[in-house]
């Protein structure tokens, strides 16, 4: 149990339960209380504003204070944020709490990813990052299946979420050793500029951010406004996340063998017809399958993009590059929840799905053109 990768994977899977539970629970409670769509979108966006603001800083803090300290600090902040969501009816306080929760999430995810990259080598890095994403998805799926707890007490999901993060805090305080240096060489004070990041990696992180942040808002709104029950909505969310566990495993295997640039292009092209389905059909079983496959593809943009980044940069800059990558993800998340809720407001059935279909097509065409121009 003192294997750092094992401890990290176990910790992120438990933490994932909290993230899979408290976000959708907040969306459902706001929708049930007849809150305007923009309140739902803006409250989610507040979380991701802090991701953008603190992600690059987190990489520098890790270089200065080491991984474990930042990881534990992030867990404490997430506990505070989860407990603060008990007061979701106060919109002003809700926005502040979501911002705080975003800071803790940024500390947690960046430090976890830096740790995974630090203890990995070139031969197992892709597999380890895939394991990280898969077990995070397992936790998120389990959290999505606990959304029904809002029916017992509206504050119960947030108490459960805080308790689980406390368990992770104890686990990693005791079992996770500190790393004397994340990556940086002694005396290295050089900065790694954002513009030095691979463009397709930044675009992949942003695309994943748009999907990941908007799905937590859009799927509940899309489901409830098209006359699906709360239980069916939880199945939609769980199907999306479970796809990211099962299908993503095989995509991760492909990523270890295939050209990552070409694989990202192929995945974006394959998403186009899949995203067309929910806009055309309202059959529960068809949607379960569609969300399962989409959920299997979307996380690959993050893991493959991150692996591609680490392969292209100097080892000294992994922490800073990881921060830049998460910042690009954060920029995508700023767009996702507000745009997603507005698109559902525009048309409850196909507004969101047709817009994201076009986004994937633009991504594919742009980088296909870049590849041909480079060749």
PDB file of N, CA, C and O in Angstrom, residues 45 187 274 311:
ATOM      1  N   UNK A  45     -19.541  27.528 -14.009  1.00  0.00           N
ATOM      2  CA  UNK A  45     -18.420  28.259 -14.590  1.00  0.00           C
ATOM      3  C   UNK A  45     -17.516  28.848 -13.514  1.00  0.00           C
ATOM      4  O   UNK A  45     -16.299  28.948 -13.696  1.00  0.00           O
ATOM      5  N   UNK A 187      18.496  24.193  -8.829  1.00  0.00           N
ATOM      6  CA  UNK A 187      18.967  25.475  -9.346  1.00  0.00           C
ATOM      7  C   UNK A 187      18.297  25.898 -10.637  1.00  0.00           C
ATOM      8  O   UNK A 187      18.622  26.937 -11.203  1.00  0.00           O
ATOM      9  N   UNK A 274     -21.699  10.436 -33.769  1.00  0.00           N
ATOM     10  CA  UNK A 274     -22.229  10.051 -32.455  1.00  0.00           C
ATOM     11  C   UNK A 274     -22.994  11.192 -31.794  1.00  0.00           C
ATOM     12  O   UNK A 274     -24.030  10.985 -31.166  1.00  0.00           O
ATOM     13  N   UNK A 311       5.805  13.904 -23.831  1.00  0.00           N
ATOM     14  CA  UNK A 311       6.782  13.353 -24.774  1.00  0.00           C
ATOM     15  C   UNK A 311       7.529  14.444 -25.542  1.00  0.00           C
ATOM     16  O   UNK A 311       8.647  14.218 -26.012  1.00  0.00           O
TER      17      UNK A 311
END
